[in-house]
Amino acid sequence: MQTIPRTPYESDHLLLDFIETKNLNWDFVLVCKTGSISSPEEDKRLQYLSALQKKGFKIKKVKDGKITFYGVWALAIIFKKYAQLLNNPDKSYLSKEEEVSPTSRIRIVHFFLSKTAIESNGKQENLDDLIKVGVFETAFPLHTKDQTGEDLKKSWARWRDLLYFQPIEEIRSYYGEKVALYFAWLGWYTTMLLYAAACGIIVLFYGLILHYDNSQISNEICAANDTIMCPLCDQNCPYWLLSDTCTYAKAKHLFDNEGTVFFAMFMAVWATVFLELWKRARAKTVSGWELYSWDEDEEELALELINDPECEIQKHEHSYWRSIVVLFGVCAVIAVLIGIAQALVIYRVVVTVSFTLSSWEFLREKANTAAVMSGAVLHYLTIVIMTKVNRVVATYLSNLEQPRTFTERENNFTIKVFIFQFVTHFSSLFYVAFFLGRINGYPGNYVRIAGHWRLEECHPSGCITDLFIQMCIIMLLKQTLSNCVEYLSPYLSYKLRIFKERRSREPAEEGSEDIAAECWRRNYRLGPVNTFSLFDEFLEMVIQYSFTTIFVAAFPLAPLLAFLNNMLEIRLDAIKMMRLKRRLVPRKANDIGIWLQVLEAVGVLAVITNGLVIAITSDFIPRLIYLYIYGPCAKGSAEGINCLAGYVNYSLSVFRTKDFENLTQISEALYTNVTECRYRDYRSPDDYSFSSQFWHIFAARLGFVILFEHVAVCIKFIAAWFVPDIPQQVKNNNLEQKKKHLLEELSKVTEE
Amino acid sequence: MQTIPRTPYESDHLLLDFIETKNLNWDFVLVCKTGSISSPEEDKRLQYLSALQKKGFKIKKVKDGKITFYGVWALAIIFKKYAQLLNNPDKSYLSKEEEVSPTSRIRIVHFFLSKTAIESNGKQENLDDLIKVGVFETAFPLHTKDQTGEDLKKSWARWRDLLYFQPIEEIRSYYGEKVALYFAWLGWYTTMLLYAAACGIIVLFYGLILHYDNSQISNEICAANDTIMCPLCDQNCPYWLLSDTCTYAKAKHLFDNEGTVFFAMFMAVWATVFLELWKRARAKTVSGWELYSWDEDEEELALELINDPECEIQKHEHSYWRSIVVLFGVCAVIAVLIGIAQALVIYRVVVTVSFTLSSWEFLREKANTAAVMSGAVLHYLTIVIMTKVNRVVATYLSNLEQPRTFTERENNFTIKVFIFQFVTHFSSLFYVAFFLGRINGYPGNYVRIAGHWRLEECHPSGCITDLFIQMCIIMLLKQTLSNCVEYLSPYLSYKLRIFKERRSREPAEEGSEDIAAECWRRNYRLGPVNTFSLFDEFLEMVIQYSFTTIFVAAFPLAPLLAFLNNMLEIRLDAIKMMRLKRRLVPRKANDIGIWLQVLEAVGVLAVITNGLVIAITSDFIPRLIYLYIYGPCAKGSAEGINCLAGYVNYSLSVFRTKDFENLTQISEALYTNVTECRYRDYRSPDDYSFSSQFWHIFAARLGFVILFEHVAVCIKFIAAWFVPDIPQQVKNNNLEQKKKHLLEELSKVTEE
């Protein structure tokens, strides 16, 4: 960077008037490396600070070794203007606050800091740009040691408060509305999970008692030690006995029974009621905040004008072409993400075969495990990489849309990141749930990649087992790990910073006895935060919500695990925010914004997928069809016979081993001279075409999907109508206030 | 009614101060029969008028024979209060109107008139009650002879303006926002119908050119003069030849081909785009009306308080029990309405048989026609009766919900009446579309009512023909008739009133030369209107919109007929409002209210039913399955053979006539010694159980429904996202205004 010669005019202009007061509650602190006086950075710094000063800010400078702090404090005139523009007569009856609250102070100051720009080389550089080029290192508001802060530390940000309700009002007055709403929502979500978890446990116990040892189907499977099944892969897989899967079959019936159907229905209703009741809870929480007629757009506009009355307001812009580009961009990213999931599937198939043919015996024997393990590692890596890529692409696409306000930008960004992250996390799950083992063809005519590699088969005990295992891994392992990382990484880096600081501690040059400076140092030591800090927390929880609801039919324990996780998550976030990270810039909000729509979309998707899981992944429909149409009880009740007797045999098709393709090389280690083997499908034994039963069951599956979806949608609508969004009490209070205000106005006319 | 003795206090109290001015623009006119001075009615009347006077109204009395008019005119103080309460500083930059507009004047006066109550026998009686007990005959605002009124008569309410756009702004300044929005919406709907109509005509021509003489299927049917079909009814129905339906088969293929599928898709998109574009059109229309921050609730509250500062404001009330009762009430009414439709079906079945067995030969021969005709008459009667019943029930249920404001009450009422009317009009159509002929069993095992009466069969050429005929009747006959009635009934009754008046004309007692009185008489002569006048117009059009979109797949001409009808409807409504009816009390509104949600619901239903019509009612899916799986082209292209060759034979099952039940008595007039007859179904020729094809086709039908619905929903969401609800221009204007206002406020602070 070239040095700009300082003109006399500019030096005049830059005469800064640092103040020495010690007892102010400083609004914001800017930090930079202590530099030489004539460096271009210092130049820009002074230019920026002087611009601030002209707008009505007091600035205090403290040198502390290699670091220099600038404390910033706003004069009352700024807030007076703000109050005049927004607390106008109409709103006065809603917002009686005479003074600006501490959170509003920080918010407004932050707005001014980030909108103040200096001219450099003909272009405007604002605070973000200055931080990027190293003129400042960072800027942050301060954690205060006042009553609220201490209260929060004592009654919220501690592990031992785990079972208590959160002090939402205090969170609000310390971190602003947005953070308070996040915690209110999280608390609400956790409470609601309790009901879902209870229902999940009941369903599991129901399965345990009625189905574990008692089920006709698992009994038949366990007894089927003369049913030879076709091999599950091409290379040296043996024939196997159906009775080998006895234990799995028993376990499977814990979560694949009519209880699951009920539970899926319950969760569909739960997801709807969840949102409806959250709207009520939100209205109640927000009702005391006097934000009814608050308009974020108007506020941003007002601040913009206070900052610079001459400024050009950005107009609303919209272009259908840009929308189309964004739409295609989003679709392209989704296609890539799904492509990656497919590539992983192919990778596993190809690698398994290569390993089987490898010369290394260990690898040859453990081919399957090795392929699955390396696939899992690759999967994890793609998630980590794509998470970063997704953010970059989402930012780029959001900018393309030219959002006008910060909220608009945030909404656009949120939706895109959520969609991308959702696809990243769920595409492999969707494959396991609905495609794995269903697009494989049949013995003698397997579907093969590039005509060579046969696709993976489901777990021997049925396709729903795979889904169950996947969900287990995600809800147990992944969640625990990510919590540990989330807590330990800021904790360790905080400790590391303290350790480093102790080692490199130089005596402060001046004002080291200053309380304010001490406070600044303490805050500087904490972990950095940014605009996305809260967004990340939200994203994490909404992805968890998706996991909990979308495949809950295959894993009834999901709500319980989510509940336990969230109990920790709340305190973990609280401790992180209060003790390990700098203070977040407070933001005003009267709801959780676009996340509500995201949750609603997840709810709709959950209804669809749960319907599909029951219809397609589970054996619920075939069992039902057998029970009522093909089974022994179809023509009236048959005494002494279980109505599902014979189901296992009925659900398996017959294959003549002489019809195997050449690519299928069977390991004859266990069974020799097998002429017929069985496989799970409904095909004619003659030409292997789909049997009448297949189409019958298929029609029933589709019918169930239609029924499930429409019933769920109806329930959703009725619930939405039945539960008012705003409680009567809140509505009536508001009405009362309005009435009071109107009567005041009326008395003015009458007096005149 | 007993006479209340007049106390001296009351007579004092009732000293009315009638004024004699002739040149005021009177706001409202109250009319009553000229009665004796001491009658209890006269007493109440004076009491009421004196209450008005105390609130700041001037009243003028004109006796005109048997009729007495009271002109009411409001003093400025009322409007001053109104302006103070609602045009407060915050809103001033949105609403610069210094004076209250004529429509607002009438609206406000109407509010006061209807809220003013007198005490009688210990209970409050307001204007509505007084009209009910005959104290007043009616009350209405006046058609004015000012510029707007004349303009509207010249450029809107004339048949010759048929092809011109409507002067929405002038309608607004004469009838208020609500009426203006109705006509804006109606105009918009009509414009949009043009596109749908064009597409419908193209699809029809496509069918005409490609399918009328050229279709393999109709050729096969026409050639099938050796295919003997099973009889269509129990009593003396003959066997018939498939080739008998040759003409119908040809006609049917005009609207049952792949063009229809495209058209159904098109209409699903159309319905979505319709609503999205309407939102934009609305925003544009409303943008000049300065209603952005207008709040109906607040206005009603303000008026309430101006009327009586002491009044008790009704609180918001909500009870889950009441909601449940209302829900069950609505469900019960729907059940009754569907029951009536079913009763009509049973009526026709039973009556046909009775007529066939009747001793009167004429009736015996025309049994079918007689049953259909009497059924149609009965159907018409039930619609007429149920329309009245529905209103009463809807009013009752709406009152149960204890709505707080007028709008709330209107919304509750609207939804209920719409649902009831919808079910009344559509239940028989739904039966024809999805149940007729599909739940009939098969020869030898027919489904029978009470084990005796066989259900009706579809038209010999296929079930979609019945739906087509029904839609034809509704869109052509019913629409034309109802338009005639709608126009002629007020026209004739107006003429009748003039004729009567001329005959019974008595010389006016006083003030007959008075211009105002002359004007009142002229207005009194016009047809009465009420709060529901506009509601009825809306309901009529939304029901038409439902007919146009919901079964459009079976009748592609629906949009064209609706378009032609609406061209007339606009002018017809205009003429009726301007020339035949009294002036409607203007109402403020910034959108069409709950009707938007109703239209949205109809759009969703349209997607579902059109998908179902194509999947279930039409032969599209079976043809497709035959084409790709069972037909001659299934195994690669067969040269020289039409791919649908053999479809007709494939779609008919075989029945051995010896298996007929005893109840089936076949007229052997035409064909004797028939051993096998054919029927439309996919059943095995041996045991008449469903064949594999049946389940295959059934699965395909259900799959199509799922696909169609989900694709349509996706399109809906993308369209909703793609088309912004408010045009950029409107948004930017609003932003500009806000900025201007904020800068003004800001300059105030700076000046201080």
Coordinates of N, CA, C and O in Angstrom, one line a residue, chain A residues 80-81 84-85 88-90 280 295 298 301-302 305-306 309 311 313-318 320 323-324 326-327 401 404 608 692 695-696 698-699 702-703 705-706 709-710 718 721-724 728 731-732 735-736 738-739 741-743 745-746 748-749 752, chain B residues 80-81 84-85 88-90 280 295 298 301-302 305-306 309 311 313-318 320 323-324 326-327 401 404 608 692 695-696 698-699 702-703 705-706 709-710 718 721-724 728 731-732 735-736 738-739 741-743 745-746 748-749 752:
Chain A
K80 N -31.4 11.3 20.6 CA -32.5 12.2 20.6 C -33.2 12.2 19.2 O -34.4 12.1 19.1
K81 N -32.3 12.3 18.2 CA -32.8 12.2 16.9 C -33.6 10.9 16.6 O -34.6 10.8 16.1
Q84 N -36.9 10.9 18.3 CA -37.8 11.8 17.6 C -38.4 11.1 16.3 O -39.6 11.2 16.0
L85 N -37.5 10.5 15.6 CA -37.9 9.9 14.3 C -38.7 8.6 14.5 O -39.6 8.3 13.7
N88 N -42.5 8.5 17.6 CA -43.3 9.7 17.3 C -44.7 9.5 18.0 O -45.0 8.4 18.5
P89 N -45.5 10.5 18.1 CA -46.7 10.5 18.9 C -47.5 9.2 18.7 O -48.0 8.7 19.7
D90 N -47.6 8.7 17.5 CA -48.5 7.6 17.3 C -48.0 6.4 18.1 O -48.7 5.5 18.5
R280 N -47.9 -18.7 19.6 CA -48.6 -18.1 20.8 C -47.5 -17.7 21.9 O -47.6 -16.7 22.5
D295 N -41.1 -1.3 13.0 CA -40.9 -1.7 11.6 C -39.4 -1.6 11.3 O -38.8 -0.5 11.3
E298 N -38.3 0.7 8.6 CA -38.3 2.1 8.9 C -37.2 2.6 9.8 O -36.6 3.6 9.6
L301 N -34.0 2.8 7.8 CA -34.1 4.1 7.0 C -33.8 5.3 7.9 O -33.0 6.2 7.5
A302 N -34.4 5.3 9.1 CA -34.2 6.4 10.0 C -32.8 6.6 10.4 O -32.2 7.7 10.3
L305 N -30.7 7.9 7.7 CA -30.8 9.4 7.5 C -30.2 10.2 8.6 O -29.7 11.3 8.4
I306 N -30.2 9.7 9.8 CA -29.5 10.4 10.9 C -28.1 10.4 10.7 O -27.4 11.4 10.9
P309 N -28.0 12.7 6.3 CA -29.3 13.1 5.7 C -29.2 13.3 4.2 O -30.3 13.3 3.5
C311 N -27.8 11.1 2.2 CA -27.4 9.8 1.6 C -28.5 9.4 0.6 O -29.7 9.7 0.7
I313 N -30.8 6.7 -0.7 CA -31.4 5.5 -0.2 C -31.4 4.4 -1.3 O -31.8 4.8 -2.4
Q314 N -30.9 3.2 -1.0 CA -31.0 2.2 -2.0 C -32.4 1.9 -2.3 O -33.2 1.6 -1.4
K315 N -32.8 1.8 -3.6 CA -34.2 1.5 -4.0 C -34.4 0.0 -3.9 O -33.5 -0.8 -4.0
H316 N -35.7 -0.3 -3.9 CA -36.0 -1.7 -4.1 C -35.7 -2.1 -5.5 O -36.0 -1.4 -6.5
E317 N -35.1 -3.2 -5.7 CA -34.7 -3.7 -7.1 C -35.2 -5.1 -7.2 O -35.2 -5.9 -6.3
H318 N -35.6 -5.4 -8.4 CA -36.0 -6.7 -8.7 C -35.9 -7.0 -10.2 O -36.3 -6.1 -11.0
Y320 N -36.5 -10.2 -13.0 CA -36.9 -11.6 -13.2 C -35.7 -12.4 -13.7 O -35.5 -13.6 -13.4
S323 N -33.7 -13.4 -10.8 CA -34.3 -14.5 -10.1 C -34.1 -15.8 -10.7 O -33.9 -16.8 -10.1
I324 N -34.2 -15.8 -12.1 CA -34.0 -17.1 -12.8 C -32.6 -17.6 -12.6 O -32.4 -18.8 -12.3
V326 N -30.7 -17.0 -10.0 CA -30.5 -17.5 -8.7 C -31.2 -18.9 -8.6 O -30.6 -19.8 -8.0
L327 N -32.4 -19.0 -9.2 CA -33.1 -20.3 -9.2 C -32.2 -21.4 -9.8 O -32.0 -22.5 -9.2
E401 N -29.1 -11.1 -5.8 CA -30.5 -10.7 -5.7 C -30.6 -9.2 -5.3 O -31.7 -8.7 -5.2
R404 N -32.1 -5.1 -0.4 CA -32.1 -3.7 0.0 C -31.6 -3.5 1.5 O -30.8 -2.7 1.7
I608 N -44.4 -35.6 4.5 CA -44.2 -36.4 3.3 C -43.3 -37.6 3.5 O -43.6 -38.7 3.2
S692 N -49.1 -60.0 -9.7 CA -50.2 -59.2 -9.4 C -50.1 -58.6 -8.0 O -50.5 -57.5 -7.8
W695 N -48.2 -55.3 -7.9 CA -48.9 -54.1 -8.3 C -49.9 -53.8 -7.2 O -50.2 -52.6 -6.9
H696 N -50.5 -54.8 -6.6 CA -51.5 -54.6 -5.6 C -50.9 -53.8 -4.4 O -51.4 -52.8 -3.9
F698 N -48.1 -52.2 -4.4 CA -47.6 -50.9 -4.9 C -48.7 -49.9 -4.9 O -48.6 -48.8 -4.4
A699 N -49.9 -50.3 -5.4 CA -51.0 -49.4 -5.4 C -51.4 -49.0 -3.9 O -51.7 -47.8 -3.6
L702 N -48.9 -46.5 -2.6 CA -49.2 -45.1 -3.1 C -50.4 -44.5 -2.5 O -50.5 -43.4 -2.1
G703 N -51.5 -45.4 -2.4 CA -52.7 -44.9 -1.7 C -52.4 -44.5 -0.3 O -53.0 -43.4 0.1
V705 N -49.7 -43.2 0.9 CA -49.0 -41.9 0.8 C -50.0 -40.8 0.6 O -50.0 -39.8 1.3
I706 N -50.9 -41.0 -0.3 CA -51.9 -40.0 -0.6 C -52.7 -39.7 0.6 O -52.9 -38.6 1.0
E709 N -50.7 -38.0 3.5 CA -50.4 -36.6 3.3 C -51.7 -35.7 3.4 O -51.7 -34.7 4.1
H710 N -52.8 -36.2 2.8 CA -54.0 -35.4 2.9 C -54.6 -35.3 4.3 O -55.0 -34.2 4.7
I718 N -56.7 -27.6 10.3 CA -57.6 -27.5 11.5 C -56.9 -26.9 12.7 O -57.4 -26.1 13.4
W721 N -56.3 -23.3 12.4 CA -57.5 -22.5 12.7 C -57.9 -22.6 14.2 O -58.3 -21.6 14.8
F722 N -57.6 -23.7 14.8 CA -58.1 -24.0 16.1 C -57.3 -23.2 17.2 O -57.9 -22.7 18.1
V723 N -56.0 -23.1 17.0 CA -55.2 -22.4 17.9 C -54.9 -21.0 17.4 O -54.2 -20.9 16.5
P724 N -55.4 -20.0 18.1 CA -55.2 -18.6 17.7 C -53.7 -18.3 17.8 O -53.1 -18.7 18.8
Q728 N -55.5 -14.5 23.8 CA -56.5 -13.4 24.0 C -56.0 -12.3 24.9 O -56.3 -11.2 24.8
K731 N -53.9 -9.9 23.1 CA -54.7 -9.1 22.2 C -55.5 -8.0 23.0 O -55.6 -6.9 22.6
N732 N -56.1 -8.5 24.1 CA -56.9 -7.5 24.9 C -56.1 -6.4 25.5 O -56.5 -5.3 25.6
L735 N -55.5 -4.0 22.9 CA -56.7 -3.2 22.6 C -56.9 -2.1 23.7 O -57.3 -1.0 23.4
E736 N -56.6 -2.5 24.9 CA -56.8 -1.6 26.0 C -55.9 -0.4 25.9 O -56.3 0.8 26.0
K738 N -54.6 0.7 23.1 CA -55.1 1.5 21.9 C -56.2 2.4 22.4 O -56.3 3.6 22.0
K739 N -57.1 1.9 23.1 CA -58.3 2.6 23.6 C -57.9 3.8 24.4 O -58.3 4.9 24.2
H741 N -55.1 5.4 24.4 CA -54.4 6.4 23.5 C -55.5 7.2 22.8 O -55.4 8.4 22.7
L742 N -56.5 6.5 22.2 CA -57.5 7.2 21.4 C -58.3 8.1 22.3 O -58.6 9.2 21.9
L743 N -58.6 7.7 23.5 CA -59.3 8.6 24.4 C -58.5 9.8 24.8 O -59.1 10.9 24.8
E745 N -56.4 11.3 22.8 CA -56.5 12.1 21.6 C -57.8 12.8 21.5 O -57.9 14.0 21.2
L746 N -58.9 12.0 21.9 CA -60.2 12.5 21.8 C -60.4 13.7 22.8 O -61.0 14.7 22.5
K748 N -58.2 15.8 23.7 CA -57.6 16.9 23.1 C -58.5 17.7 22.3 O -58.6 18.9 22.3
V749 N -59.3 17.0 21.4 CA -60.2 17.7 20.5 C -61.3 18.4 21.3 O -61.7 19.5 21.1
E752 N -60.2 21.7 22.9 CA -59.9 22.8 22.0 C -61.1 23.8 21.9 O -62.2 23.4 21.8
Chain B
K80 N -64.1 16.2 12.5 CA -62.9 16.7 13.1 C -62.3 15.7 14.1 O -61.1 15.5 14.1
K81 N -63.1 15.2 14.9 CA -62.7 14.2 15.9 C -62.1 13.0 15.1 O -61.0 12.5 15.5
Q84 N -58.7 13.8 13.8 CA -57.7 14.0 14.9 C -57.3 12.6 15.3 O -56.1 12.3 15.5
L85 N -58.2 11.7 15.5 CA -57.9 10.4 16.0 C -57.2 9.5 15.0 O -56.4 8.7 15.4
N88 N -53.4 11.1 12.5 CA -52.4 11.7 13.4 C -51.0 11.8 12.8 O -50.8 11.3 11.7
P89 N -50.1 12.6 13.4 CA -48.9 13.0 12.7 C -48.2 11.9 12.0 O -47.7 12.0 10.9
D90 N -48.2 10.7 12.6 CA -47.5 9.6 11.9 C -48.1 9.3 10.5 O -47.4 8.9 9.6
R280 N -50.3 -8.3 -7.2 CA -49.6 -7.1 -7.8 C -50.6 -6.0 -8.3 O -50.4 -4.9 -8.0
D295 N -55.8 0.9 9.5 CA -56.1 -0.3 10.3 C -57.6 -0.3 10.6 O -58.1 0.5 11.3
E298 N -58.6 -0.3 14.2 CA -58.3 0.9 14.9 C -59.4 1.9 14.6 O -59.9 2.7 15.4
L301 N -62.6 1.1 16.3 CA -62.4 1.5 17.7 C -62.6 3.0 17.9 O -63.3 3.5 18.8
A302 N -62.0 3.8 17.0 CA -62.0 5.2 17.1 C -63.4 5.7 17.0 O -63.9 6.6 17.7
L305 N -65.5 5.1 19.9 CA -65.2 6.1 21.0 C -65.7 7.5 20.8 O -66.2 8.2 21.7
I306 N -65.7 7.9 19.5 CA -66.3 9.2 19.2 C -67.8 9.2 19.4 O -68.4 10.1 20.0
P309 N -67.8 8.0 24.3 CA -66.5 7.8 24.9 C -66.6 6.9 26.1 O -65.6 6.3 26.6
C311 N -68.3 4.1 26.2 CA -68.7 2.7 25.8 C -67.8 1.7 26.2 O -66.6 1.9 26.3
I313 N -65.7 -1.4 25.3 CA -65.2 -2.0 24.1 C -65.4 -3.5 24.3 O -65.0 -4.1 25.4
Q314 N -65.9 -4.2 23.3 CA -66.0 -5.6 23.4 C -64.6 -6.2 23.3 O -63.8 -5.9 22.5
K315 N -64.3 -7.1 24.3 CA -63.0 -7.7 24.3 C -62.9 -8.8 23.2 O -63.8 -9.3 22.8
H316 N -61.6 -9.2 23.0 CA -61.4 -10.4 22.2 C -61.8 -11.6 23.0 O -61.5 -11.7 24.2
E317 N -62.6 -12.5 22.4 CA -62.9 -13.7 23.1 C -62.6 -14.9 22.3 O -62.7 -14.9 21.1
H318 N -62.3 -15.9 23.0 CA -62.0 -17.2 22.3 C -62.2 -18.3 23.2 O -61.8 -18.2 24.4
Y320 N -62.0 -22.6 23.2 CA -61.8 -23.8 22.4 C -63.1 -24.6 22.3 O -63.3 -25.3 21.3
S323 N -65.1 -23.3 19.5 CA -64.5 -23.6 18.2 C -64.8 -25.1 17.9 O -65.1 -25.4 16.7
I324 N -64.8 -25.9 18.9 CA -65.1 -27.3 18.6 C -66.6 -27.4 18.1 O -66.9 -28.1 17.1
V326 N -68.4 -25.2 16.7 CA -68.5 -24.6 15.3 C -67.9 -25.6 14.3 O -68.6 -25.9 13.3
L327 N -66.8 -26.2 14.6 CA -66.2 -27.2 13.7 C -67.2 -28.4 13.5 O -67.5 -28.8 12.3
E401 N -69.2 -17.8 17.5 CA -67.8 -17.5 17.6 C -67.6 -16.2 18.3 O -66.4 -15.8 18.6
R404 N -65.5 -10.0 17.3 CA -65.4 -8.7 18.0 C -65.8 -7.6 17.0 O -66.5 -6.7 17.4
I608 N -55.9 -30.5 -7.1 CA -56.2 -31.9 -6.7 C -57.2 -32.5 -7.6 O -57.0 -33.6 -8.1
S692 N -54.1 -58.5 -12.9 CA -52.8 -57.8 -12.6 C -52.9 -56.5 -13.3 O -52.4 -55.5 -12.7
W695 N -54.5 -53.7 -11.1 CA -53.6 -53.2 -10.1 C -52.5 -52.3 -10.6 O -52.2 -51.3 -10.1
H696 N -52.0 -52.8 -11.8 CA -51.0 -52.0 -12.4 C -51.5 -50.6 -12.8 O -50.9 -49.6 -12.5
F698 N -54.1 -49.2 -11.6 CA -54.5 -48.4 -10.4 C -53.3 -47.8 -9.8 O -53.4 -46.6 -9.4
A699 N -52.2 -48.5 -9.7 CA -51.0 -47.9 -9.1 C -50.5 -46.8 -10.0 O -50.1 -45.7 -9.4
L702 N -52.7 -43.7 -9.2 CA -52.3 -43.1 -7.9 C -51.0 -42.4 -8.0 O -50.8 -41.3 -7.5
G703 N -50.1 -43.0 -8.7 CA -48.8 -42.4 -8.9 C -48.9 -41.1 -9.6 O -48.3 -40.1 -9.3
V705 N -51.5 -39.1 -9.6 CA -52.1 -38.1 -8.7 C -51.0 -37.5 -7.8 O -50.9 -36.3 -7.7
I706 N -50.1 -38.4 -7.3 CA -49.0 -37.9 -6.4 C -48.1 -37.0 -7.2 O -47.8 -35.9 -6.8
E709 N -49.9 -33.6 -8.1 CA -50.0 -32.7 -7.0 C -48.7 -32.1 -6.6 O -48.6 -30.9 -6.4
H710 N -47.7 -32.9 -6.5 CA -46.4 -32.4 -6.0 C -45.8 -31.4 -7.0 O -45.2 -30.4 -6.6
I718 N -42.7 -21.9 -6.5 CA -41.7 -21.1 -7.3 C -42.4 -19.9 -7.8 O -41.8 -18.8 -7.8
W721 N -42.7 -17.3 -5.2 CA -41.4 -16.6 -4.9 C -41.0 -15.7 -6.1 O -40.4 -14.7 -5.9
F722 N -41.3 -16.2 -7.3 CA -40.8 -15.5 -8.5 C -41.5 -14.2 -8.7 O -40.8 -13.2 -9.1
V723 N -42.7 -14.1 -8.5 CA -43.5 -12.9 -8.7 C -43.7 -12.1 -7.4 O -44.4 -12.6 -6.5
P724 N -43.0 -11.0 -7.3 CA -43.2 -10.2 -6.0 C -44.6 -9.7 -5.9 O -45.2 -9.4 -6.9
Q728 N -42.2 -3.1 -7.8 CA -41.1 -2.3 -7.4 C -41.5 -0.8 -7.3 O -41.1 -0.1 -6.4
K731 N -43.4 0.0 -4.3 CA -42.6 -0.1 -3.1 C -41.7 1.1 -3.0 O -41.5 1.7 -1.9
N732 N -41.1 1.5 -4.1 CA -40.2 2.6 -4.1 C -40.9 4.0 -3.8 O -40.3 4.8 -3.1
L735 N -41.3 4.1 -0.2 CA -40.0 4.3 0.4 C -39.7 5.8 0.3 O -39.3 6.4 1.3
E736 N -40.0 6.4 -0.8 CA -39.7 7.8 -1.0 C -40.5 8.7 -0.1 O -40.0 9.6 0.5
K738 N -41.8 7.7 2.8 CA -41.3 7.5 4.2 C -40.1 8.4 4.4 O -39.9 9.0 5.4
K739 N -39.2 8.4 3.4 CA -37.9 9.2 3.5 C -38.2 10.6 3.7 O -37.7 11.3 4.6
H741 N -40.9 12.0 4.9 CA -41.4 12.2 6.2 C -40.3 12.2 7.3 O -40.3 13.1 8.1
L742 N -39.4 11.3 7.2 CA -38.4 11.2 8.2 C -37.5 12.4 8.1 O -37.1 12.9 9.2
L743 N -37.2 12.9 6.9 CA -36.3 14.0 6.8 C -37.0 15.3 7.5 O -36.3 16.1 8.1
E745 N -39.1 15.2 9.9 CA -39.0 15.0 11.4 C -37.6 15.4 11.8 O -37.4 16.0 12.9
L746 N -36.6 14.9 11.0 CA -35.2 15.2 11.4 C -34.9 16.7 11.5 O -34.2 17.1 12.4
K748 N -36.8 19.0 12.2 CA -37.4 19.5 13.4 C -36.4 19.5 14.6 O -36.2 20.4 15.3
V749 N -35.8 18.3 14.7 CA -34.8 18.1 15.8 C -33.6 19.1 15.6 O -33.2 19.7 16.6
E752 N -34.4 22.6 16.6 CA -34.6 22.9 18.1 C -33.4 23.5 18.8 O -32.3 23.1 18.6

